[in-house]
Short mmCIF file of C-alpha atoms in Angstrom, two decimals:
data_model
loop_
_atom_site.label_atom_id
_atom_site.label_comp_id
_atom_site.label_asym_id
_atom_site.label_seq_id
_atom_site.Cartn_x
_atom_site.Cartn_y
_atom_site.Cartn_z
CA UNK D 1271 -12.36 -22.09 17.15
CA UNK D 1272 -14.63 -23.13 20.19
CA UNK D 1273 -17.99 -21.79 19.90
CA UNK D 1274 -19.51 -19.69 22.45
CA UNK D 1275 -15.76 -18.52 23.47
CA UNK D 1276 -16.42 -14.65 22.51
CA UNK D 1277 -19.39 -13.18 21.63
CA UNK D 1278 -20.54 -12.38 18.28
CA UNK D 1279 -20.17 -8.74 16.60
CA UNK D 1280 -23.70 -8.86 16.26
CA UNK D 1281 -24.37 -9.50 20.13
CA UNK D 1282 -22.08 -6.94 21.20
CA UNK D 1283 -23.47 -4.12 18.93
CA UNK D 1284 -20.36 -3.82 16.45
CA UNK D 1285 -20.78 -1.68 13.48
CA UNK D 1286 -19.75 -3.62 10.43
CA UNK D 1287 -16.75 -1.79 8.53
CA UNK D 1288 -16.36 -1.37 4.88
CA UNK D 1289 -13.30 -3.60 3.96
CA UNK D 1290 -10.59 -2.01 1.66
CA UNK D 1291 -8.97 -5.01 1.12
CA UNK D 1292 -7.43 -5.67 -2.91
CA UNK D 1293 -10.00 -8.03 -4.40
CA UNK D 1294 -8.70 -9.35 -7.93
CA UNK D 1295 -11.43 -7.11 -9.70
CA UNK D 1296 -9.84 -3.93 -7.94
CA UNK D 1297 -7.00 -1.74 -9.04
CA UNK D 1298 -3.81 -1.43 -6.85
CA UNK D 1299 -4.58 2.09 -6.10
CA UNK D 1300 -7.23 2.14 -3.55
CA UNK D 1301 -10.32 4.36 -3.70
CA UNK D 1302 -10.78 7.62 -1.54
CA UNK D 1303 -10.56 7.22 2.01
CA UNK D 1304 -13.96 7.37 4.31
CA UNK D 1305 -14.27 11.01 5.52
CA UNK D 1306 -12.49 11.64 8.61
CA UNK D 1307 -10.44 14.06 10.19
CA UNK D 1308 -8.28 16.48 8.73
CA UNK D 1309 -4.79 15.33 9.52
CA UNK D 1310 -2.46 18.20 10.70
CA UNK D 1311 0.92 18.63 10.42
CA UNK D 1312 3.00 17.69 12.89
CA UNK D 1313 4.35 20.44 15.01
CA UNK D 1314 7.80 18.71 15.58
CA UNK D 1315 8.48 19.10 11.33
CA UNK D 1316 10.48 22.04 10.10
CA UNK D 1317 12.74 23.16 7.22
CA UNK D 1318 15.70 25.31 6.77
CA UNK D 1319 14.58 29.12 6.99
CA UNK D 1320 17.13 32.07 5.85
CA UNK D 1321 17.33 32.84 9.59
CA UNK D 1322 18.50 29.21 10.87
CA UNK D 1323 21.18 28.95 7.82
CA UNK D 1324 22.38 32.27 8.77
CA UNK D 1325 23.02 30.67 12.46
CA UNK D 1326 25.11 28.32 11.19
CA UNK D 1327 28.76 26.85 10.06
CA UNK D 1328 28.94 26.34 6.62
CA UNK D 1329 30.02 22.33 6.81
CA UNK D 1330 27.48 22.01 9.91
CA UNK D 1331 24.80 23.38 7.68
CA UNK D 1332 25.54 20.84 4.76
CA UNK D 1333 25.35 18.02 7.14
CA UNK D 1334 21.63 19.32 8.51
CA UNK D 1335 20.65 20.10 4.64
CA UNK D 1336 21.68 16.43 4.07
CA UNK D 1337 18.97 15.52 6.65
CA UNK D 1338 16.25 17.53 5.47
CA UNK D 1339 17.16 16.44 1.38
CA UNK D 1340 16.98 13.09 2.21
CA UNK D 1341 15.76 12.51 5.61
CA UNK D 1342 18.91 11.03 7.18
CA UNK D 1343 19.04 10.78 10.76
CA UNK D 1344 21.79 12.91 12.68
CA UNK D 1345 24.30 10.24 12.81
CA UNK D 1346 23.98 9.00 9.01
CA UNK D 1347 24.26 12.76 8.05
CA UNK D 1348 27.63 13.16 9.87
CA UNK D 1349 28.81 9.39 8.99
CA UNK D 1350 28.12 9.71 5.29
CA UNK D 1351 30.80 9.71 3.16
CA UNK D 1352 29.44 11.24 -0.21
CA UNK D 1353 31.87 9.73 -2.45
CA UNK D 1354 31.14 6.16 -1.17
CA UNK D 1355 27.22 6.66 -0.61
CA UNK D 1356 26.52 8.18 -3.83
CA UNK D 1357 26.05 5.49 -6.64
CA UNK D 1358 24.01 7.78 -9.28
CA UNK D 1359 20.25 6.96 -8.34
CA UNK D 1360 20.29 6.14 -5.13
CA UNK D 1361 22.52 7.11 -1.77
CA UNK D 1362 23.27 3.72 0.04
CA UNK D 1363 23.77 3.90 3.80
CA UNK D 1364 26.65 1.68 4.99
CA UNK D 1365 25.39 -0.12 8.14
CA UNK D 1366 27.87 1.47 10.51
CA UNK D 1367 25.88 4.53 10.04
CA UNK D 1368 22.43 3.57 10.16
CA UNK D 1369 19.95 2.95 12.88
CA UNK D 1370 20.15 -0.55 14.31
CA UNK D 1371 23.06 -1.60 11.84
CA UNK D 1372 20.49 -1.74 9.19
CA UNK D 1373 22.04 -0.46 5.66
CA UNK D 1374 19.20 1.32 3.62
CA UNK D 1375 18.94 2.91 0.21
CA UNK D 1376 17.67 6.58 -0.54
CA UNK D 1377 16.59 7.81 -3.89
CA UNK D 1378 17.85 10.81 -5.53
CA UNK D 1379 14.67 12.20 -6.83
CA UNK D 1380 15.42 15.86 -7.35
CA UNK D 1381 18.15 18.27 -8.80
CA UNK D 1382 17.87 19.57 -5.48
CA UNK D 1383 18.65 16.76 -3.83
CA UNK D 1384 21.34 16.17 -6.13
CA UNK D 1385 23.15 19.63 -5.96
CA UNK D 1386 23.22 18.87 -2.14
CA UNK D 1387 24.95 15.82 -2.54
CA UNK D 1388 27.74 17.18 -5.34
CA UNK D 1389 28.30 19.89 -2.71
CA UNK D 1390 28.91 16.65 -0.20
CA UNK D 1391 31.10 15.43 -2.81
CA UNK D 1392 33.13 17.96 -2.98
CA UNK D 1393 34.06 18.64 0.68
CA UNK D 1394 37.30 17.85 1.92
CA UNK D 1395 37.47 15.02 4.12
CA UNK D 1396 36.09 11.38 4.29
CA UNK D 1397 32.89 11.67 6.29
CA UNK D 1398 31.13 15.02 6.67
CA UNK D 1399 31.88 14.74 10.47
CA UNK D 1400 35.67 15.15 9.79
CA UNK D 1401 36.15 18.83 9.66
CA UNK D 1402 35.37 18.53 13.38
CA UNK D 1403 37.97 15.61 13.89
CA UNK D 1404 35.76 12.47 14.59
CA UNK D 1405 32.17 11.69 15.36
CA UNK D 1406 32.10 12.34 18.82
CA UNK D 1407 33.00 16.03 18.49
CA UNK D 1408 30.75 16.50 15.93
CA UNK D 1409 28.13 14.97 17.63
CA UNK D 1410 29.16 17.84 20.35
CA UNK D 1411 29.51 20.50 17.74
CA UNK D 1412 25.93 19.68 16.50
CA UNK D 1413 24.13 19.95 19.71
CA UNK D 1414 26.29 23.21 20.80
CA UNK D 1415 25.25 24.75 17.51
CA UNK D 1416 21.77 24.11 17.20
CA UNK D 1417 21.26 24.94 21.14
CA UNK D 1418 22.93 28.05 20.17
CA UNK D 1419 20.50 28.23 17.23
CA UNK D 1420 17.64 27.83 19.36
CA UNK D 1421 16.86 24.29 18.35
CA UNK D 1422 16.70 21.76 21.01
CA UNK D 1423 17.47 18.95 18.23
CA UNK D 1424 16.93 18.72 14.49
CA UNK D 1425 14.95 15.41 14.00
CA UNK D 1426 11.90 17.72 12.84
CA UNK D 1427 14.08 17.89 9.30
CA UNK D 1428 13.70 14.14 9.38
CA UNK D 1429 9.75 14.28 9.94
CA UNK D 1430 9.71 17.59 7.36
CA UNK D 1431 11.26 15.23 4.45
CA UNK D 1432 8.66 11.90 6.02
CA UNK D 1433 5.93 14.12 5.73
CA UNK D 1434 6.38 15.73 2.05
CA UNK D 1435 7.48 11.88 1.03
CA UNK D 1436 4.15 10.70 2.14
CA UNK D 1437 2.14 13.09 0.20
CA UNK D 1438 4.20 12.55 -2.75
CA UNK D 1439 3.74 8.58 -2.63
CA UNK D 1440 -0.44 8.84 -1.89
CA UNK D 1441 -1.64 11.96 -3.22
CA UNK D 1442 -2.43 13.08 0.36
CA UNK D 1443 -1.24 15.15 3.96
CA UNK D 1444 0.32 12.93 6.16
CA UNK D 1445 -1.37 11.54 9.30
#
């Protein structure tokens, strides 16, 4: 670089950070994090209460338990068709259905999770949009329902699942 083009970290005052970079001699699980802040949850995340599932269709509840199982977005949830998606292990996502045209994989990790999907299974129909005809009005059907429910959308299932994945993966609350 050209000298004298910034100043120095040492001229401006900069405290010097502890690096937490993997060195050969360190494990691939890095130590405790420097204290900080408590993170809190966000307020957006919630799950299924008696009170919501009692507000809702049956088929339009599947599709919303699909999203808070496995953290599917709206339109994957109502685009999935269970008998194509499932493969045993994992749930792939067809790129028609997924964010961007991206395909992705999801792991079955629980019973839970996989009672939820042989319910899926078992529903008549392709997708589990097709009780209501096509996507469209389902799309409508969703948003009239969970308006009616009192929720203005249902992305905080998405960020519910995020949130209990990260503290599964690292041991701690999500940021």
């Amino acid at each position: 670089g050209k000298p004298g083009l910034f100043e120095s970290n040492d001229v401006l005052g900069a405290v010097k950070r502890p690096s937490y970079a993997h060195t050969p001699e360190s494990d691939s699980v890095p130590g405790p994090l420097p204290p900080g802040p408590v993170p809190k949850p966000d307020a957006r995340a919630f799950c299924l209460t008696p009170e919501i599932r009692a507000s809702f269709h049956p088929r339009m509840l599947l599709v919303l338990e699909m999203q808070q199982a496995f953290g599917l977005r709206r339109e994957e949830a109502l685009k999935l068709v269970p008998l194509t998606a499932d493969k045993g292990r994992y749930l792939v996502l067809e790129s028609g259905w997924c964010f961007r045209g991206k395909p992705r994989l999801v792991p079955i990790r629980t019973p839970e999770q996989r009672a939820i999907l042989n319910v899926a299974r078992a529903q008549p129909g392709v997708s589990l949009s097709a009780y209501w005809g096509n996507y469209k009005k389902a799309v409508n059907a969703y948003e009239r329902i969970c308006a009616k429910a009192g929720l203005t959308g249902c992305n905080g299932l998405r960020i519910h699942y995020a949130q209990a994945r990260y503290a599964e993966l690292t041991g701690f609350a999500a940021p």
